[in-house]
CSV table of C-alpha atoms and ligand atoms in Angstrom, one decimal:
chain,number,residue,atom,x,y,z
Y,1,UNK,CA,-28.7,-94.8,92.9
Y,2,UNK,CA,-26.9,-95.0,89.6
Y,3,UNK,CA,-28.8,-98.6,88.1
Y,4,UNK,CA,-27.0,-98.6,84.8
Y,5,UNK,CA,-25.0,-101.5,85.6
Y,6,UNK,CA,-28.2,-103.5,86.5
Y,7,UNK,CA,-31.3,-105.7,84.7
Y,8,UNK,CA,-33.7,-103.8,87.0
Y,9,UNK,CA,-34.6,-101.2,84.4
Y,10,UNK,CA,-34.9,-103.7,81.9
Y,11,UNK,CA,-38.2,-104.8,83.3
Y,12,UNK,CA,-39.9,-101.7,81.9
Y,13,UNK,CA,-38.6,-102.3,78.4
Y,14,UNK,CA,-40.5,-104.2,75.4
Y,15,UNK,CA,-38.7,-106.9,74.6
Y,16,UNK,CA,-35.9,-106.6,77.1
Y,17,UNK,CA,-38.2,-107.8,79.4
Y,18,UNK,CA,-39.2,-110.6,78.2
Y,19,UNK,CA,-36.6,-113.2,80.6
Y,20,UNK,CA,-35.5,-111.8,83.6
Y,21,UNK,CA,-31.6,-111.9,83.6
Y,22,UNK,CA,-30.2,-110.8,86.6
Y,23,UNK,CA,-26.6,-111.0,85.3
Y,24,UNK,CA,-27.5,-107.7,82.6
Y,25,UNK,CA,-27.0,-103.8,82.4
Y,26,UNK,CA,-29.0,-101.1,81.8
Y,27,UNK,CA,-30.6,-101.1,78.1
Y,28,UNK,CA,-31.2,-97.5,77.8
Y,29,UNK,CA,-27.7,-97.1,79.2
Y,30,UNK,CA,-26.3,-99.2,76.5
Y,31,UNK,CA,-28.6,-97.5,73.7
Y,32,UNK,CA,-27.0,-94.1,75.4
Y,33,UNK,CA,-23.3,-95.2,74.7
Y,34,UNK,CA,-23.8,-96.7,71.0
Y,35,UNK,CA,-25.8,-93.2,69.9
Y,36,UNK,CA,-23.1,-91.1,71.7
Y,37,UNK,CA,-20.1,-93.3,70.0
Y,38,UNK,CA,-21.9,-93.0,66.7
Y,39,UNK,CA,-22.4,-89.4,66.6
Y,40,UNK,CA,-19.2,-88.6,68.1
Y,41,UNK,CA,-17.5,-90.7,65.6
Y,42,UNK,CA,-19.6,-88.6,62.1
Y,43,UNK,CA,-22.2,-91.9,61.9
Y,44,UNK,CA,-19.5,-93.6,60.1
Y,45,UNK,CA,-20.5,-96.2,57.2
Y,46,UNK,CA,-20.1,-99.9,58.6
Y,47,UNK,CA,-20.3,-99.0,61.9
Y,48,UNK,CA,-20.4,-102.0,64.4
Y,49,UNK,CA,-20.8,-102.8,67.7
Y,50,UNK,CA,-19.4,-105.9,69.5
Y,51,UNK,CA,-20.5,-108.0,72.5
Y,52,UNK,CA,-18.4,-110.3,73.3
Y,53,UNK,CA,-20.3,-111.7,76.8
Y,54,UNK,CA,-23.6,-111.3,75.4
Y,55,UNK,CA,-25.9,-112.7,77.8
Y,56,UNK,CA,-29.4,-111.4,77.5
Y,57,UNK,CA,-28.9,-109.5,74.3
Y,58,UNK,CA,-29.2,-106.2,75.8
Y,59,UNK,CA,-26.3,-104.3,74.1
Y,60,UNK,CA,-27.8,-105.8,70.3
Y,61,UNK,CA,-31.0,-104.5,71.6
Y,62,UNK,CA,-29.9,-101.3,72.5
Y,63,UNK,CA,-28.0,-101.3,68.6
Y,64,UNK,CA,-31.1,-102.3,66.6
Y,65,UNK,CA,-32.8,-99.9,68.7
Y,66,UNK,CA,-30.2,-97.0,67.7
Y,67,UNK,CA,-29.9,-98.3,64.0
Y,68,UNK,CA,-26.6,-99.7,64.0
Y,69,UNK,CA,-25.1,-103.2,63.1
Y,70,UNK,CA,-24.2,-105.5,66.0
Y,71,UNK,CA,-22.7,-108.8,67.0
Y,72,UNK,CA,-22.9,-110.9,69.6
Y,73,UNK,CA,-21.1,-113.7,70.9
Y,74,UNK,CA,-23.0,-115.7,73.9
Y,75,UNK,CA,-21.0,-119.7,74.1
Y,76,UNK,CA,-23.9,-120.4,77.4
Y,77,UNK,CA,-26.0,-122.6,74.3
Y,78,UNK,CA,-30.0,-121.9,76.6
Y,79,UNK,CA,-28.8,-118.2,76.8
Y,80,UNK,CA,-27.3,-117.6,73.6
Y,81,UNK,CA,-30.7,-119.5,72.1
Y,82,UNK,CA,-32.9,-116.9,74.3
Y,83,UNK,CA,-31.1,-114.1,73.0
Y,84,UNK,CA,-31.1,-115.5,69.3
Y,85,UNK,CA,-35.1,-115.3,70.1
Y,86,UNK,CA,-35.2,-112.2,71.7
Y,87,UNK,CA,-33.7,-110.6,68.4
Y,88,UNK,CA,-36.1,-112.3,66.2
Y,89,UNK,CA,-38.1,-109.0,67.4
Y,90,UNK,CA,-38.6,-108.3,64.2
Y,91,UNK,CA,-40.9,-111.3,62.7
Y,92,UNK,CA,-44.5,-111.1,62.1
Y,93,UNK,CA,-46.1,-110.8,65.3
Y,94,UNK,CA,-49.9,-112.0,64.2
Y,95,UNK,CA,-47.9,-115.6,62.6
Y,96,UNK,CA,-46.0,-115.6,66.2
Y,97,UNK,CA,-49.2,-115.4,68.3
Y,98,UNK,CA,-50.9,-118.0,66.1
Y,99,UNK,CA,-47.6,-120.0,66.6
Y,100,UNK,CA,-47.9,-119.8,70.0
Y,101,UNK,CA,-51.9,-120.2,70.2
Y,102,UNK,CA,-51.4,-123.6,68.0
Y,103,UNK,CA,-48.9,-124.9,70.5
Y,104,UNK,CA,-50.8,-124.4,73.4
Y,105,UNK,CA,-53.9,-125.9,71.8
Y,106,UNK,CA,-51.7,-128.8,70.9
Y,107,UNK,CA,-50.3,-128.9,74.6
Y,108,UNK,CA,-54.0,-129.1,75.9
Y,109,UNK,CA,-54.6,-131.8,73.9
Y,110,UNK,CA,-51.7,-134.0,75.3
Y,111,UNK,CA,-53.1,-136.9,77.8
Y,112,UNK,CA,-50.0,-138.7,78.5
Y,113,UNK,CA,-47.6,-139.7,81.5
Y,114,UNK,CA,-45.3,-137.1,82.6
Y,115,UNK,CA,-41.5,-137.5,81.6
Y,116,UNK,CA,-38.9,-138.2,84.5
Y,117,UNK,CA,-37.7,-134.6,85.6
Y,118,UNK,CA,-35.0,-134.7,88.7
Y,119,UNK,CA,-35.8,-134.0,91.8
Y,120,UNK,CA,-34.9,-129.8,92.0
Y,121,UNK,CA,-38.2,-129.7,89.1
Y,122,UNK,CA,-40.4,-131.9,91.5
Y,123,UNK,CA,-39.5,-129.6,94.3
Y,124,UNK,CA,-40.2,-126.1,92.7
Y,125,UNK,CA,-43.5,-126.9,90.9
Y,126,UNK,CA,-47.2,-128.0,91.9
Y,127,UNK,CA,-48.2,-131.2,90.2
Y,128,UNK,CA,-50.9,-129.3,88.5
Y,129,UNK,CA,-48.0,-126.9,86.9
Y,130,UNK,CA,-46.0,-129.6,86.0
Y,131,UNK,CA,-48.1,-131.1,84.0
Y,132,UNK,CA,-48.8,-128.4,82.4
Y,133,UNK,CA,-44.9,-127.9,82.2
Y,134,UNK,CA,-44.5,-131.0,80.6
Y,135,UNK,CA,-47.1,-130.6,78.4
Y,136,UNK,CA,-46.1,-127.6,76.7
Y,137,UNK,CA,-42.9,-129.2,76.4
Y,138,UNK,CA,-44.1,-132.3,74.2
Y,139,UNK,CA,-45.9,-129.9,72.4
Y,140,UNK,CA,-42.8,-128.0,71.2
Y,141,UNK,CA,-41.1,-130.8,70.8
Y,142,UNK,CA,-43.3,-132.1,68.4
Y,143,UNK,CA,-44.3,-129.1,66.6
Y,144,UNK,CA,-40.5,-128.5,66.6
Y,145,UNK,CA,-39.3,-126.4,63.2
Y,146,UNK,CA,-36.4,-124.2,62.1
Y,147,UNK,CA,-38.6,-121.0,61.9
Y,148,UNK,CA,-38.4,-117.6,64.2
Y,149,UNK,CA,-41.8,-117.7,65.4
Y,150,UNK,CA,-41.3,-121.5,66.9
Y,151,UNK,CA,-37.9,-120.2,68.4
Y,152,UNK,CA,-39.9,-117.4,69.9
Y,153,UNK,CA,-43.1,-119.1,70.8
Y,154,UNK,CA,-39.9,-121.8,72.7
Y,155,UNK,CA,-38.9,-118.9,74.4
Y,156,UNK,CA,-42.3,-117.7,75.6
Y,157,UNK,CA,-42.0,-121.2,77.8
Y,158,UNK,CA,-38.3,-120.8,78.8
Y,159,UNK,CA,-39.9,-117.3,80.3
Y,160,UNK,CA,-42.7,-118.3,82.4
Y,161,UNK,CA,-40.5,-121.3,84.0
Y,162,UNK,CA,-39.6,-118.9,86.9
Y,163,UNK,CA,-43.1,-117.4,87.5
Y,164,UNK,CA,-45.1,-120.4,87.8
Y,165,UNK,CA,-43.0,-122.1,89.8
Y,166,UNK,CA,-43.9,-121.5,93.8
Y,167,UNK,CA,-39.8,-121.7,94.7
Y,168,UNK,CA,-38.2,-118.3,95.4
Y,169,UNK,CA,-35.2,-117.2,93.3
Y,170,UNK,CA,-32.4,-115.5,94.9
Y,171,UNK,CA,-31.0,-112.2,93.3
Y,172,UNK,CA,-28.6,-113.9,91.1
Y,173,UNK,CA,-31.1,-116.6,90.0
Y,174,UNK,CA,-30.4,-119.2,92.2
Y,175,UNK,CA,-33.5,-121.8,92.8
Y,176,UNK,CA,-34.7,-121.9,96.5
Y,177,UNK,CA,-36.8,-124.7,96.5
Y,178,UNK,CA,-37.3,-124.1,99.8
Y,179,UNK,CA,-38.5,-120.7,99.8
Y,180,UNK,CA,-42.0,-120.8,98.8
Y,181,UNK,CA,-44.4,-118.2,96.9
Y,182,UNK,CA,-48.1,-117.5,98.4
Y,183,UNK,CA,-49.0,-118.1,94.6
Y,184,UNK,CA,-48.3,-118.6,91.1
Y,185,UNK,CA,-50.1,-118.8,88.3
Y,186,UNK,CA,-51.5,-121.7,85.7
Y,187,UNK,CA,-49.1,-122.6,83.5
Y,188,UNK,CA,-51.2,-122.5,80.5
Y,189,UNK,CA,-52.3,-119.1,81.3
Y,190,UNK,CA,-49.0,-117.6,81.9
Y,191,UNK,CA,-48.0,-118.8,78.8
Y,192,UNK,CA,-50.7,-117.5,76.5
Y,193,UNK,CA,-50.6,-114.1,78.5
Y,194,UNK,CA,-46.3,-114.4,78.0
Y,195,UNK,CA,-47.3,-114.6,74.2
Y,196,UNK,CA,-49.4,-112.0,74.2
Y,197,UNK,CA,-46.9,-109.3,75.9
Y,198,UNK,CA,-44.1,-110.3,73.2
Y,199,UNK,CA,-46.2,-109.6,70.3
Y,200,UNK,CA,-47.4,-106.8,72.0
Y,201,UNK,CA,-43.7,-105.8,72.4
Y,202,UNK,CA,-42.7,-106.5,68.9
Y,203,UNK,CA,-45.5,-104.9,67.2
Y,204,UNK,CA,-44.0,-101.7,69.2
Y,205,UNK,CA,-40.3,-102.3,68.5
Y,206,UNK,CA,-41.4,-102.7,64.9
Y,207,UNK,CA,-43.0,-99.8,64.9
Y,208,UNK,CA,-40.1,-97.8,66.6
Y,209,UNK,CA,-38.0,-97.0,63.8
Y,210,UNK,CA,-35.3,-99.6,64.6
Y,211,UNK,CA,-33.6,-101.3,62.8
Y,212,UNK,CA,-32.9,-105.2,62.4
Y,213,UNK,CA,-29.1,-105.5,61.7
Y,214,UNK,CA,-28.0,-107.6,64.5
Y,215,UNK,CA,-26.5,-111.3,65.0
Y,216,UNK,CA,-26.2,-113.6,67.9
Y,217,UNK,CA,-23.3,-116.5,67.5
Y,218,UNK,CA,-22.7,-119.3,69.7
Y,219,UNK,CA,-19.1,-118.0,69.8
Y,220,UNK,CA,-16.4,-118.9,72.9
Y,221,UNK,CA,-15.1,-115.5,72.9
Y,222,UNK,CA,-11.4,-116.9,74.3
Y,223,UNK,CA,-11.8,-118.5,70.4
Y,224,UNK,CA,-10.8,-115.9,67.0
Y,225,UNK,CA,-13.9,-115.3,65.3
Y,226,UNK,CA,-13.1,-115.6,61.6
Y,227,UNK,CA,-14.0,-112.5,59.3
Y,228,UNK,CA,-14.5,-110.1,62.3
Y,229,UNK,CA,-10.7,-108.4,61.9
Y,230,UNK,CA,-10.7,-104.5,61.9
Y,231,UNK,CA,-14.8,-104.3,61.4
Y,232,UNK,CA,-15.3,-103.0,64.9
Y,233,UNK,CA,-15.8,-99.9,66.2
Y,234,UNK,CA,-17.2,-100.2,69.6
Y,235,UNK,CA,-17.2,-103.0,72.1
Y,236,UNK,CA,-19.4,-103.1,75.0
Y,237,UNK,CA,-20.0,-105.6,77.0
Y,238,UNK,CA,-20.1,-107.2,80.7
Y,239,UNK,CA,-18.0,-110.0,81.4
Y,240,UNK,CA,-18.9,-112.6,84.2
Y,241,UNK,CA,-17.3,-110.9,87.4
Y,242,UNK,CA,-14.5,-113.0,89.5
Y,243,UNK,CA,-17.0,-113.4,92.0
Y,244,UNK,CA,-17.7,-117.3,91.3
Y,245,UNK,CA,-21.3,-116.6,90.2
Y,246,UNK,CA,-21.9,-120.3,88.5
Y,247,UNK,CA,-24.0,-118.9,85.0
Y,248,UNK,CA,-24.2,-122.7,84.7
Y,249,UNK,CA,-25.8,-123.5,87.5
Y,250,UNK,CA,-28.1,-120.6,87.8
Y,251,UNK,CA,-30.0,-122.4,84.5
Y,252,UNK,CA,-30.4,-125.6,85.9
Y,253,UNK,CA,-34.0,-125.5,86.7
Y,254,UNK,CA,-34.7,-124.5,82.5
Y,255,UNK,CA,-31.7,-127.0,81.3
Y,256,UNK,CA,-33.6,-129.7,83.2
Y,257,UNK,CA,-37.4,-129.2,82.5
Y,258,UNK,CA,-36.1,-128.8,79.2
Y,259,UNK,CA,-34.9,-132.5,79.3
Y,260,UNK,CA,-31.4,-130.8,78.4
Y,261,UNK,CA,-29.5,-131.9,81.2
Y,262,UNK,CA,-29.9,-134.9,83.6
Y,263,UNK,CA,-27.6,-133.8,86.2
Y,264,UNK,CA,-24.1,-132.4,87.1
Y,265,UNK,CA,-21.7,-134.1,84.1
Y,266,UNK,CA,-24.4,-132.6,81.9
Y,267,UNK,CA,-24.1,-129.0,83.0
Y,268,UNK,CA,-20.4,-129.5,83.1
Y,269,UNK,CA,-20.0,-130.5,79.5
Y,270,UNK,CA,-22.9,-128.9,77.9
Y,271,UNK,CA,-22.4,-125.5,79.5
Y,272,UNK,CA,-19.7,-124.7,82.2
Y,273,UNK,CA,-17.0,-125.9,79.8
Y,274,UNK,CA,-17.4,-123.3,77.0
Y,275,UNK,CA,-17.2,-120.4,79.7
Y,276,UNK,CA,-14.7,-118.0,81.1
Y,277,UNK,CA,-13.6,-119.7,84.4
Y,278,UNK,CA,-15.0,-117.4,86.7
Y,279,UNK,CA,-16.2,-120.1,89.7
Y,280,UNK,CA,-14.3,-122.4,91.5
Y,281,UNK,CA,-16.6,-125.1,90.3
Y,282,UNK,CA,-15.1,-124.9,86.9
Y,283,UNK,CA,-11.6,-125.5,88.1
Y,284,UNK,CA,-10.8,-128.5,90.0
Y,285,UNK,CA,-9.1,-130.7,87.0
Y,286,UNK,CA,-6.9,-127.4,86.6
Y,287,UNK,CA,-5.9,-126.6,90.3
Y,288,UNK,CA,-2.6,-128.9,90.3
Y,289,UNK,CA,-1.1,-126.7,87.7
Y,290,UNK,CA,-2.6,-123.6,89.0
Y,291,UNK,CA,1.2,-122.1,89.4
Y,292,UNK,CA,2.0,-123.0,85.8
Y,293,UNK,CA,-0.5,-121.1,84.3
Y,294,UNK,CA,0.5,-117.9,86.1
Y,295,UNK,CA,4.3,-118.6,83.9
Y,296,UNK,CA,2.0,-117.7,80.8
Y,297,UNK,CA,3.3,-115.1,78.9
Y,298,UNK,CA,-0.3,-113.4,79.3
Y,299,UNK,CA,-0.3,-113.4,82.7
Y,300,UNK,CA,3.2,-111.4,82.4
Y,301,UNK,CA,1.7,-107.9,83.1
Y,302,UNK,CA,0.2,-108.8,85.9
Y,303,UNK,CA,2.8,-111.5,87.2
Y,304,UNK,CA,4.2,-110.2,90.5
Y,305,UNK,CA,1.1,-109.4,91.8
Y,306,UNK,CA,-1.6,-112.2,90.6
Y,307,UNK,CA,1.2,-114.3,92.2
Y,308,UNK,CA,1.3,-112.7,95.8
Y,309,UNK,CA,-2.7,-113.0,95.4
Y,310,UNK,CA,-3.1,-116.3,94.6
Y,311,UNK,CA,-0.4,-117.8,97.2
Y,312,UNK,CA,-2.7,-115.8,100.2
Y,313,UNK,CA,-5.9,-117.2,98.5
Y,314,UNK,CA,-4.4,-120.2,98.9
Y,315,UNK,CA,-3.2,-120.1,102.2
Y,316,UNK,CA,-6.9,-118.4,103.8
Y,317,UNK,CA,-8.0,-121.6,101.8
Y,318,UNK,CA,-6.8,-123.3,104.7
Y,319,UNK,CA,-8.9,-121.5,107.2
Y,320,UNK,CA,-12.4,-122.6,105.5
Y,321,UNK,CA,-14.3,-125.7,105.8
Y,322,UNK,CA,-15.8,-125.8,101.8
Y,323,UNK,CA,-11.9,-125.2,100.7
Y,324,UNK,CA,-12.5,-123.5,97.5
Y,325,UNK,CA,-9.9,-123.5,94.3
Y,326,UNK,CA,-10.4,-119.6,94.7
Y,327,UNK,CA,-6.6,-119.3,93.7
Y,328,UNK,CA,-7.3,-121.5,90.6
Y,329,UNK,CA,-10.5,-119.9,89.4
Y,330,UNK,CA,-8.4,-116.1,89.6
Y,331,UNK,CA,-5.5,-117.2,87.8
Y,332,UNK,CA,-7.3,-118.7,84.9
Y,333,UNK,CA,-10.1,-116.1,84.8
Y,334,UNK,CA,-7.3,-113.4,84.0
Y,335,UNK,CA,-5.8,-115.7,81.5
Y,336,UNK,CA,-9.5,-116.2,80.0
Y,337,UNK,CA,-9.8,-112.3,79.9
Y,338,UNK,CA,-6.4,-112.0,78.5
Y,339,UNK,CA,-7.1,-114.2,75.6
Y,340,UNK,CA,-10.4,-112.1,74.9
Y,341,UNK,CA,-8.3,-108.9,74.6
Y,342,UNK,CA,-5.6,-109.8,72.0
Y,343,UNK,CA,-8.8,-111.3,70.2
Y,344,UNK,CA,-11.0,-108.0,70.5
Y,345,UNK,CA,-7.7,-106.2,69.7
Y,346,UNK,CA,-7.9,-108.0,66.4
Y,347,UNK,CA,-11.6,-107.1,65.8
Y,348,UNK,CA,-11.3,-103.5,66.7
Y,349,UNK,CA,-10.5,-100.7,63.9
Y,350,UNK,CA,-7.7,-97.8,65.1
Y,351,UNK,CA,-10.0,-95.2,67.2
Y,352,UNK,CA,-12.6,-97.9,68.0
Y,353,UNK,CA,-13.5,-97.7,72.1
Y,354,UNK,CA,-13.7,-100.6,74.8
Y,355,UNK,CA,-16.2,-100.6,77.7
Y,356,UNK,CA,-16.9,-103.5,79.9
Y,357,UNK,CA,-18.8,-103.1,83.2
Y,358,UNK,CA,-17.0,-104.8,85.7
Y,359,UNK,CA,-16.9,-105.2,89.3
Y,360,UNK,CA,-13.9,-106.1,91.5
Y,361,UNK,CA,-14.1,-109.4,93.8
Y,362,UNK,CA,-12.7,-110.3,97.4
Y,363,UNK,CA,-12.5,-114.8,97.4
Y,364,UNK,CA,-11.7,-115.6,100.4
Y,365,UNK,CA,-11.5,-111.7,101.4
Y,366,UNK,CA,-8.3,-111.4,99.1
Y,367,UNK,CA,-8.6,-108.2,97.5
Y,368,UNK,CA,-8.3,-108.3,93.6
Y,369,UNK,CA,-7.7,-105.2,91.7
Y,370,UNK,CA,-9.7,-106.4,88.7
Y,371,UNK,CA,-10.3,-103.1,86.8
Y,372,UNK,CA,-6.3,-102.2,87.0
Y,373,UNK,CA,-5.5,-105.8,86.0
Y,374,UNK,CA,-7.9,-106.2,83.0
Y,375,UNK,CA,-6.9,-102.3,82.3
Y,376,UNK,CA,-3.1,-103.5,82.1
Y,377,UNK,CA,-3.8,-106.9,80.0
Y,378,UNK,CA,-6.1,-104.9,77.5
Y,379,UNK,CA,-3.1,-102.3,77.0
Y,380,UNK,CA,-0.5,-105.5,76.9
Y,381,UNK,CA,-2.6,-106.7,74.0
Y,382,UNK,CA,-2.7,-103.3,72.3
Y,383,UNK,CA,-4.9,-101.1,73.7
Y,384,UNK,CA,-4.1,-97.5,74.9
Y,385,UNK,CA,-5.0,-95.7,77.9
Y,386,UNK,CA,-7.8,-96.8,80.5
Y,387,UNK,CA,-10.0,-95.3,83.2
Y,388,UNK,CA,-12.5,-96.5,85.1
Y,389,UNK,CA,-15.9,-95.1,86.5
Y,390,UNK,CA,-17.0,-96.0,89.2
Y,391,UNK,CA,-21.0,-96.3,89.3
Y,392,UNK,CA,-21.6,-98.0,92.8
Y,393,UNK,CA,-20.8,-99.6,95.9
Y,394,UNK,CA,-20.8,-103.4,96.0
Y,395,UNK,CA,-20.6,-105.6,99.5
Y,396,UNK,CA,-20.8,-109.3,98.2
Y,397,UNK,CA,-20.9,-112.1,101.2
Y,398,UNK,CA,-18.7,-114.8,100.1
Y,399,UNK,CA,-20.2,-117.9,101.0
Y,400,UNK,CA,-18.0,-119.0,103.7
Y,401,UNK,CA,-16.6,-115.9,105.4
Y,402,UNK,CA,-18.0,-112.5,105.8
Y,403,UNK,CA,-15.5,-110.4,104.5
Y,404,UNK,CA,-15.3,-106.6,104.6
Y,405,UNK,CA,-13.1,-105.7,101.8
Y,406,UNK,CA,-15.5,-102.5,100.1
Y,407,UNK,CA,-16.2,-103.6,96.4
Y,408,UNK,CA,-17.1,-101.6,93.1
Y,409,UNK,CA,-18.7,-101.8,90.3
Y,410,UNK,CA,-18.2,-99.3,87.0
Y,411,UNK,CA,-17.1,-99.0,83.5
Y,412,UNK,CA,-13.6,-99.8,82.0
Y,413,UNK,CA,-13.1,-97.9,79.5
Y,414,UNK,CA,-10.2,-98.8,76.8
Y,415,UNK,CA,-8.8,-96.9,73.8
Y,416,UNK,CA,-8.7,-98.6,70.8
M,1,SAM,C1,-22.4,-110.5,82.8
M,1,SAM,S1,-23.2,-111.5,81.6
M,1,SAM,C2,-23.6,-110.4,80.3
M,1,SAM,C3,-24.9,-109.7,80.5
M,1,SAM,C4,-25.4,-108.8,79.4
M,1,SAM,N1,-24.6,-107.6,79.4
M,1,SAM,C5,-26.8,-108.5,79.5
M,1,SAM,O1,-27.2,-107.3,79.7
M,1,SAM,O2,-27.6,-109.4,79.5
M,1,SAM,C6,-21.9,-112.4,81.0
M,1,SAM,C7,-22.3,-113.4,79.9
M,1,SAM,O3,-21.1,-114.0,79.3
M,1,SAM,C8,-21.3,-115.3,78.9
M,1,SAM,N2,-20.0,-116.0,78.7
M,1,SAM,C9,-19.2,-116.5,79.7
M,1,SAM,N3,-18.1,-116.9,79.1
M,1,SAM,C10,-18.2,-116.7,77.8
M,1,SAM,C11,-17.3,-117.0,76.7
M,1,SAM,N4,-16.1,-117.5,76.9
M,1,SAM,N5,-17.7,-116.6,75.5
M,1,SAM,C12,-18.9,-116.0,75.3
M,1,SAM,N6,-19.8,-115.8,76.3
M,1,SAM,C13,-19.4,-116.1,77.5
M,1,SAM,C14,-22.2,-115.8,80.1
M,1,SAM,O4,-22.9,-117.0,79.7
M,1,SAM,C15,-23.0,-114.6,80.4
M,1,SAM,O5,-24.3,-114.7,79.8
């Protein structure tokens, strides 16, 4: 099976591996594409790669693994911050280690009451973990400093949250409380062993021959970046699919030990808000105006048909008991997307390329063409000809019906 479009491979990699993101592509595949680009092209001077949905850093990786410059814009602030550590790969690995060493010394040290956690932390760790959890916690919090080996030795924690926790995760990161492990390991341990592994992994990458040249910012990329026009060459990236996969959500257990959110409102304004709208949860102050936003001039390529989709979303709406804004969430996910595109037509040189890895989605078994659409709003914003690649079969079960509309996933591929 072709896994490009997947985390799975990840797991193997130094650094990559470091926080499990189930939402990622291949690194190697992404290294594969930069060095092809940027040999095809004659290693041009300046040549930069852009991410625009940079979740777990794996395209700037893949760049600073190939030698190449790199930006990435990630707006999810705990992912963007884990990425922002992840390419900090490059600091002194023996100060990070004693970093880390100091706050877990500091952490042992700690004899106080725990903090108040909501309920979903109670549920998914052992009382002897979360006190260990909480902790570790105090201890960054007081040791906290603008330095790369804090932010790294911070993300050593954010990485063991998942393993010592007994609940099960489902594939896309969801917390199942219910769904118990046999067994997890000590906190304390699993974080001095996490620390370990990254140095380990940075003293390799270091010794790699790659190159630290790239940048993470805390960018909404439906915003203009300032200073970014005509300096890009290549763009690949992954946008949240249509699929109303809540990236929110899926961080809720971290956001909350991390004292970062206390509950829904906080996830709302902290995180969903600075998003592409890709789950219904993010739309229902917009769904009254729902048939407006298809009149935008954006929208215009795709009018006819994003229409006729929406009305029968709206309509099978009827037939299910959760009544999703599934007709909401499309029309302003395409509008989302086509604001990216007349940005990243902006940041792209003549000649650059476009690749996103994208699947197509089915709410409410409503079939959406999403690689033609995004294909035909990419070209209304200025981009040539497109084709996609199909890499593999997808079968999503929607939540509330079992649909069985076949689904893809592959690589659009835009001319600059
Ligand atoms: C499919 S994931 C990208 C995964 C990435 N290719 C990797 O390998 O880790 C999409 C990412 O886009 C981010 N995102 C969503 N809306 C965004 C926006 N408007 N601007 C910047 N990033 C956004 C999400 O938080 C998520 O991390």
């Amino acid at each position: 099976m072709d896994t490009s479009t997947t985390f799975a491979d990840n797991l193997k990699l130094p650094i990559h591996r470091w926080y499990r993101y189930t939402a990622g592509y291949s690194g190697q595949w992404a290294e594969d594409v930069i060095r092809q680009d940027y040999e095809r092209k004659g290693k041009p001077k300046g040549y930069k790669v852009l991410d625009p949905f940079a979740g777990s850093g794996t395209t700037m990786l893949a760049a600073d693994q190939t030698g190449v410059a790199s930006l990435g814009f990630e707006s999810h602030p705990l992912v963007n911050r884990i990425d922002a550590a992840k390419l900090s790969w490059n600091t002194d690995a023996l100060a990070f280690a004693a970093k880390g060493q100091e706050i877990a010394d500091l952490a042992m040290s700690i004899d106080e009451p725990l903090y108040e956690y909501p309920p979903l932390v109670e549920k998914c760790y052992s009382p002897e973990n979360l006190l260990e959890i909480d902790h570790l916690r105090k201890a960054l919090e007081r040791t906290k400093e603008d330095s790369p080996e804090y932010l790294l030795a911070w993300v050593a924690f954010v990485c063991i949250l998942r393993s010592v926790s007994h609940a099960g995760t489902a594939t896309w990161q969801y917390v199942l409380p219910s769904r118990t492990k046999a067994k997890v390991s000590d906190t304390l341990k699993a974080y001095l062993r996490q620390i370990d592994l990254m140095a380990d992994d940075m003293i390799f990458m270091q010794n790699s021959g790659a190159l630290k040249l790239s940048q993470v910012a805390a960018q909404d990329s439906r915003e203009r970046y300032s200073g970014l026009d005509g300096e890009v060459n290549l763009v690949l990236t992954s946008p949240p699919y249509a699929n109303n996969y809540d990236y929110a959500d899926a961080t809720r257990l971290e956001l909350s030990v991390l004292g970062d959110i206390k509950g829904w409102g906080d996830l709302q304004s902290l995180v969903r808000g600075n998003l592409v709208r890709s789950c219904s949860q993010a739309v229902s102050k917009e769904k009254p105006h729902t048939y407006e936003f298809i009149e935008d001039p954006l929208l215009a390529p795709i009018h006819d048909e994003i229409l006729d989709v929406c009305k029968r979303m709206e309509a099978e709406r009827e037939n299910h008991g959760g009544k999703k804004n599934y007709h909401t969430m499309i029309v302003l996910y395409f509008l989302d997307l086509a604001k990216v595109f007349v940005n990243l037509r902006a940041y792209c040189k003549p000649g650059s390329r476009v690749c996103f890895v994208i699947g197509d989605s089915a709410p409410y078994g409503v079939y959406v063409p999403v690689d033609d659409w995004l294909g035909r709003l990419a070209q209304a914003a200025g981009f040539g000809d497109y084709t996609f690649e199909k890499t593999r079969d997808r079968n999503i079960k929607w939540k509330n019906r079992k649909h069985r509309v076949p689904l893809k996933e592959g690589y659009l591929w835009m001319e600059g």
